[in-house]
Short mmCIF file of C-alpha atoms in Angstrom, two decimals:
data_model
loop_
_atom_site.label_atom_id
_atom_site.label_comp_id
_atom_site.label_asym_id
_atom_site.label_seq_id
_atom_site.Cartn_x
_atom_site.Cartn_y
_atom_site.Cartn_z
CA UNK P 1 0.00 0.00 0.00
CA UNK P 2 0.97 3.38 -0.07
CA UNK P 3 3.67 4.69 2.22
CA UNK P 4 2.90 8.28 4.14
CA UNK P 5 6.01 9.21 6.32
CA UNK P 6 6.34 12.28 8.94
CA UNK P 7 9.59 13.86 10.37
CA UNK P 8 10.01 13.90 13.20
CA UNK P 9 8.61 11.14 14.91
CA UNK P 10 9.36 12.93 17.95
CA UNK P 11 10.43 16.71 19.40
CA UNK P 12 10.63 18.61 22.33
CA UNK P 13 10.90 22.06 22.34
CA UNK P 14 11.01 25.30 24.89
CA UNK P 15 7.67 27.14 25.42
CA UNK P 16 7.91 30.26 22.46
CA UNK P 17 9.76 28.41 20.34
CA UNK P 18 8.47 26.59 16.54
CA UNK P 19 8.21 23.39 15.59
CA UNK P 20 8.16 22.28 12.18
CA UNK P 21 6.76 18.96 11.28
CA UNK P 22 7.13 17.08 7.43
CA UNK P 23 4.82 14.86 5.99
CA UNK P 24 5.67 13.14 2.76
CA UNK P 25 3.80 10.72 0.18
CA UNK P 26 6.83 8.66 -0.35
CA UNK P 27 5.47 6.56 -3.41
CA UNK P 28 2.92 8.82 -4.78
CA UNK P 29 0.97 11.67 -5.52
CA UNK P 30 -1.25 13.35 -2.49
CA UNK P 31 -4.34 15.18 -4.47
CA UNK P 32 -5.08 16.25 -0.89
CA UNK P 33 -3.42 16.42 2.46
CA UNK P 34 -4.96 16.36 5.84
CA UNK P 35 -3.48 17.21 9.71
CA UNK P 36 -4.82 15.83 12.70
CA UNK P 37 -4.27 16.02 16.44
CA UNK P 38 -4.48 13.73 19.18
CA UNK P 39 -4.97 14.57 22.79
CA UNK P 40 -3.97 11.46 25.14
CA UNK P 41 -6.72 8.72 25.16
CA UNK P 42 -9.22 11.23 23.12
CA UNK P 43 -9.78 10.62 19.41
CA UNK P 44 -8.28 12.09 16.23
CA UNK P 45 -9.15 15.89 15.71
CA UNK P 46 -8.71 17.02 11.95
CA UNK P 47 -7.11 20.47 11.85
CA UNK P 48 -7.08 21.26 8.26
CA UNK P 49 -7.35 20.36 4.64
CA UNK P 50 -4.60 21.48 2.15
CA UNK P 51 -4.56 21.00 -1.55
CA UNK P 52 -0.82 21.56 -3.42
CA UNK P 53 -0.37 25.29 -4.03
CA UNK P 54 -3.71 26.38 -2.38
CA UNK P 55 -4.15 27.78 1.45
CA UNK P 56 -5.15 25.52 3.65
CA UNK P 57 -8.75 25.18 4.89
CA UNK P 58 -8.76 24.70 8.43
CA UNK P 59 -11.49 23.26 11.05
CA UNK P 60 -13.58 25.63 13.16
CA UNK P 61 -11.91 26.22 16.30
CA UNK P 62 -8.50 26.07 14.74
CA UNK P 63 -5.75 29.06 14.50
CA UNK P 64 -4.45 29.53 11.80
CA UNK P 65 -1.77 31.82 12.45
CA UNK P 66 -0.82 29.23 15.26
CA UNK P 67 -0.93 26.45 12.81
CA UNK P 68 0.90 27.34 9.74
CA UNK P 69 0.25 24.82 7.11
CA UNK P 70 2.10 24.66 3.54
CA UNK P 71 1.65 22.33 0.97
CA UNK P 72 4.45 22.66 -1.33
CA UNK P 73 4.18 20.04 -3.90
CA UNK P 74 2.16 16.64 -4.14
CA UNK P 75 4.95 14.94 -2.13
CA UNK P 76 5.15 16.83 0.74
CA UNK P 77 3.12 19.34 2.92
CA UNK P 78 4.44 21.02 6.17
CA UNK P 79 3.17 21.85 9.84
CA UNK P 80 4.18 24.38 11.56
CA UNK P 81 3.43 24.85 15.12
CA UNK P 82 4.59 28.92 15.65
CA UNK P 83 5.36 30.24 19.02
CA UNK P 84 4.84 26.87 21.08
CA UNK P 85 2.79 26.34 24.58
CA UNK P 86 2.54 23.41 26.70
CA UNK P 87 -0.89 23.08 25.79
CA UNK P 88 0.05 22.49 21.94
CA UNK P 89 2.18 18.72 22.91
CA UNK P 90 0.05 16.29 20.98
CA UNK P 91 0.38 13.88 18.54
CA UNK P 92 0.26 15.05 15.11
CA UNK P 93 -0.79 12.65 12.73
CA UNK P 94 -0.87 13.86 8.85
CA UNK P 95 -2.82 11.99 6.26
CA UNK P 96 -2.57 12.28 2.30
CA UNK P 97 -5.13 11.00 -0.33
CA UNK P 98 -4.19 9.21 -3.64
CA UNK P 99 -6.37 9.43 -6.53
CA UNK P 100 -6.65 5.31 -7.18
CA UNK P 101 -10.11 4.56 -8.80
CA UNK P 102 -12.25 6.32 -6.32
CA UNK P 103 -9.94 8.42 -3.69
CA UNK P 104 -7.77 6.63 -1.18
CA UNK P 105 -6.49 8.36 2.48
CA UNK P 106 -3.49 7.04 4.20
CA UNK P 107 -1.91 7.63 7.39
CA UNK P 108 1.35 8.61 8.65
CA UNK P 109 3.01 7.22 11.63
CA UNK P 110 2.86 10.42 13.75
CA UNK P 111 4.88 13.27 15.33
CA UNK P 112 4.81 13.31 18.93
CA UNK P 113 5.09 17.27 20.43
CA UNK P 114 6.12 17.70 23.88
CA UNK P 115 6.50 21.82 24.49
CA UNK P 116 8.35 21.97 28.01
CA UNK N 1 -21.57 13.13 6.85
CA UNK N 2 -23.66 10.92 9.14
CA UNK N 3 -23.07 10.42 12.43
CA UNK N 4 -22.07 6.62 13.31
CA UNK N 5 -22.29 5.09 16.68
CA UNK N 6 -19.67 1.92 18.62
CA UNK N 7 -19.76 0.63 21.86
CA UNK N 8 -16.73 1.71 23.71
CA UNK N 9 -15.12 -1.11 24.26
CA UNK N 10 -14.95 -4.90 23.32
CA UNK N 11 -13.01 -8.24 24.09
CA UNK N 12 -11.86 -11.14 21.87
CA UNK N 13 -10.20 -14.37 22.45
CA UNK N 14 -7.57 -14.82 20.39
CA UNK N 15 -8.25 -17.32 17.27
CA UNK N 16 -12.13 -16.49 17.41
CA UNK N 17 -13.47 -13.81 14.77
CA UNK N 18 -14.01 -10.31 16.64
CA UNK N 19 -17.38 -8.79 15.28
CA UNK N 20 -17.63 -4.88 15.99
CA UNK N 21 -20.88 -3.56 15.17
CA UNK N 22 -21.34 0.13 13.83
CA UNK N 23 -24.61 2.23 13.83
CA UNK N 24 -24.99 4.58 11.35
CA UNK N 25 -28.92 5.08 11.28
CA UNK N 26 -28.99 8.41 9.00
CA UNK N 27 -26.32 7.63 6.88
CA UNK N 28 -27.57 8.65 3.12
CA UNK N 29 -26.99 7.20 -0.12
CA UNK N 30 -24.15 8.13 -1.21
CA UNK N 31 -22.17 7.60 2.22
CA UNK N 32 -19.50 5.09 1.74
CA UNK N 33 -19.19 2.94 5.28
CA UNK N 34 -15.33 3.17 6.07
CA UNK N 35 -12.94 1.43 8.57
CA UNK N 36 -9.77 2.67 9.93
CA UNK N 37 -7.89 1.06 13.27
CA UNK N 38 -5.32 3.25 15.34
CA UNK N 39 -2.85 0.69 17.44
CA UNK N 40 -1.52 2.75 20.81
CA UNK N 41 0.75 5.74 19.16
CA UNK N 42 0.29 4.62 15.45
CA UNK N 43 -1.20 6.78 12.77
CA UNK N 44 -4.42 4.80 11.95
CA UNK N 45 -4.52 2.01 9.01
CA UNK N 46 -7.10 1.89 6.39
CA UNK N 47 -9.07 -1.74 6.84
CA UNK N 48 -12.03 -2.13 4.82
CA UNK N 49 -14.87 0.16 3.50
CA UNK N 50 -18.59 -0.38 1.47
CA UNK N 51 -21.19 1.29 0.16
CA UNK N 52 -23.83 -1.33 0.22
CA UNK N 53 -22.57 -5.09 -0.67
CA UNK N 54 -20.86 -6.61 1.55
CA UNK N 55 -17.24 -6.65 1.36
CA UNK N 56 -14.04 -8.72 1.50
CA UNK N 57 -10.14 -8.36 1.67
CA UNK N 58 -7.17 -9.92 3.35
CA UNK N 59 -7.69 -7.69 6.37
CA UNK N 60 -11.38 -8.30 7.13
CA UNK N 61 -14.89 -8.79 5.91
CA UNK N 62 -17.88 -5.76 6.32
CA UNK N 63 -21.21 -6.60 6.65
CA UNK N 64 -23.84 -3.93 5.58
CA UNK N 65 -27.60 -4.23 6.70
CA UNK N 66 -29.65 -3.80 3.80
CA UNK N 67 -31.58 -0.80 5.05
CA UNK N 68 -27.48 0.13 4.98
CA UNK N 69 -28.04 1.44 8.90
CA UNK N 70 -25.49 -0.20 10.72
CA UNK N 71 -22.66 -2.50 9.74
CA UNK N 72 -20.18 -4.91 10.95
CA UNK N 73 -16.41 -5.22 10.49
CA UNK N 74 -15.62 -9.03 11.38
CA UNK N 75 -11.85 -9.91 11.94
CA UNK N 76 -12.18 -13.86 11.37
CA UNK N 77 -9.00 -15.10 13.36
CA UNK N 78 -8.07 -12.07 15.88
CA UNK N 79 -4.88 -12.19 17.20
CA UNK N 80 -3.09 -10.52 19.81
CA UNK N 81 -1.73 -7.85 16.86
CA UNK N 82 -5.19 -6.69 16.60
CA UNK N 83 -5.51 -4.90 19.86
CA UNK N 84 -6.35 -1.42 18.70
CA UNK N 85 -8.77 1.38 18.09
CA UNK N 86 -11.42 0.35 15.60
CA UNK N 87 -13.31 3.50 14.10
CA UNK N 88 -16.40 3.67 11.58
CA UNK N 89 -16.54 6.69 9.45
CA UNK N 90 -19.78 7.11 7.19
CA UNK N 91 -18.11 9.27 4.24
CA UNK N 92 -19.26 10.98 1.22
CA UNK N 93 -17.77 12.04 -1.70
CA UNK N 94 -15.16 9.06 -1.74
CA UNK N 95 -15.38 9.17 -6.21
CA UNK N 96 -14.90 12.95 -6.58
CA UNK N 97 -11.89 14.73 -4.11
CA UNK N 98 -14.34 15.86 -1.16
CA UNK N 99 -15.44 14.56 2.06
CA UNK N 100 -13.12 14.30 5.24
CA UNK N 101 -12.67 11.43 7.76
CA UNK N 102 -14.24 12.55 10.92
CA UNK N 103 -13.22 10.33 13.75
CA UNK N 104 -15.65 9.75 16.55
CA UNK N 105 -14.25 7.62 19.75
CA UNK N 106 -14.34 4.08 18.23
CA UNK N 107 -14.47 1.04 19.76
CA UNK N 108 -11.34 -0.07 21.53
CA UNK N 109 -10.59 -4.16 21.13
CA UNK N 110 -8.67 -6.04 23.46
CA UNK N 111 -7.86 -9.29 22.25
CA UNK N 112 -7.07 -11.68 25.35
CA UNK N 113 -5.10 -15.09 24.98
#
């Protein structure tokens, strides 16, 4: 199946500081990328939507200017987490969808955030 | 997209098939039924998903009522690898490049020896 990877699979970083987090279709093309978060033993939260060379469209609730989002090409779309706060460690999980037949989504491993 | 509705939790033997049932009472036509399972600190991994036959792959078979209001994903030999998270997403627009994956809280498996 198709392989989505994320880097890193894990940071730490001071409160105030940015955290930039890579998501990459390895073996083909994302039509459309997704990023999620996950709060310990709660479900998976979808932040935005980003399509390659368009702004992202992100979910209610969600900043925008917190959560910078570019997707540069149909490989690879970035997270950025700007001016860090302990309440921002989650897991980030980023998803990309492959036009096979109908449309297909796959997952990446994960980034786990910890903002000290 | 329609709201779908899993018991919390569930247990398994291993060897015996693990049947997790999935209400999805206002799901509309063109909703596609879709399976995903998170293991603890994995990104989640696409299973199975339907529109209204019933379906079949390596992974798992879904069964789909025929009034297409609930559904359920049957892993036929669980083993202790399939300890996870299952979710059931009802999902439009799965032909044309719409539609998100909305995860609700899922139904967590625990597959005992």
């Amino acid at each position: 199946g198709a392989v989505v990877s994320q880097h890193p699979s894990w940071v730490i970083c001071k409160s105030g500081t940015s955290v930039k987090i890579e998501c990459r279709s390895l073996d083909f093309q994302a039509t459309t990328m997704f990023w999620y978060r996950q709060f310990p033993k709660q479900s998976l939260m979808l932040m935005a939507t980003s399509n390659e060379g368009s702004k992202a469209t992100y979910e209610q609730g969600v900043e925008k200017d917190k959560f910078l989002i570019n997707h540069a090409s149909l490989t690879l779309s970035t997270l950025t987490v700007t001016s860090a706060h302990p309440e921002d460690s989650s897991f980030y999980i980023c998803s990309a969808r492959e036009r096979r037949g109908g449309y297909e989504q796959y997952f990446g491993p994960g980034t786990r955030l910890t903002v000290t | 997209d329609a709201k779908t509705t899993q018991p919390p939790s569930m247990d398994c033997a291993e060897g015996r098939a693990a049947n997790l049932p999935c209400n999805h009472s206002t799901i509309s036509g063109n909703e596609y039924v879709y399976w995903y399972r998170q293991i603890h600190s994995q990104g989640p991994q696409y299973i199975i998903h339907g529109l209204k036959n019933n379906e079949t792959n390596e992974m798992a078979s879904l069964i789909i009522t025929e009034d297409r209001k609930s559904s359920t994903l049957i892993l036929p030999h669980a083993t202790l690898r399939d300890t996870a998270v299952y979710y059931c997403i009802a999902l439009r627009g799965v032909s044309s490049n719409t539609g998100k994956l909305i995860f609700g809280q899922g139904t967590t498996l625990q597959v005992k020896p």
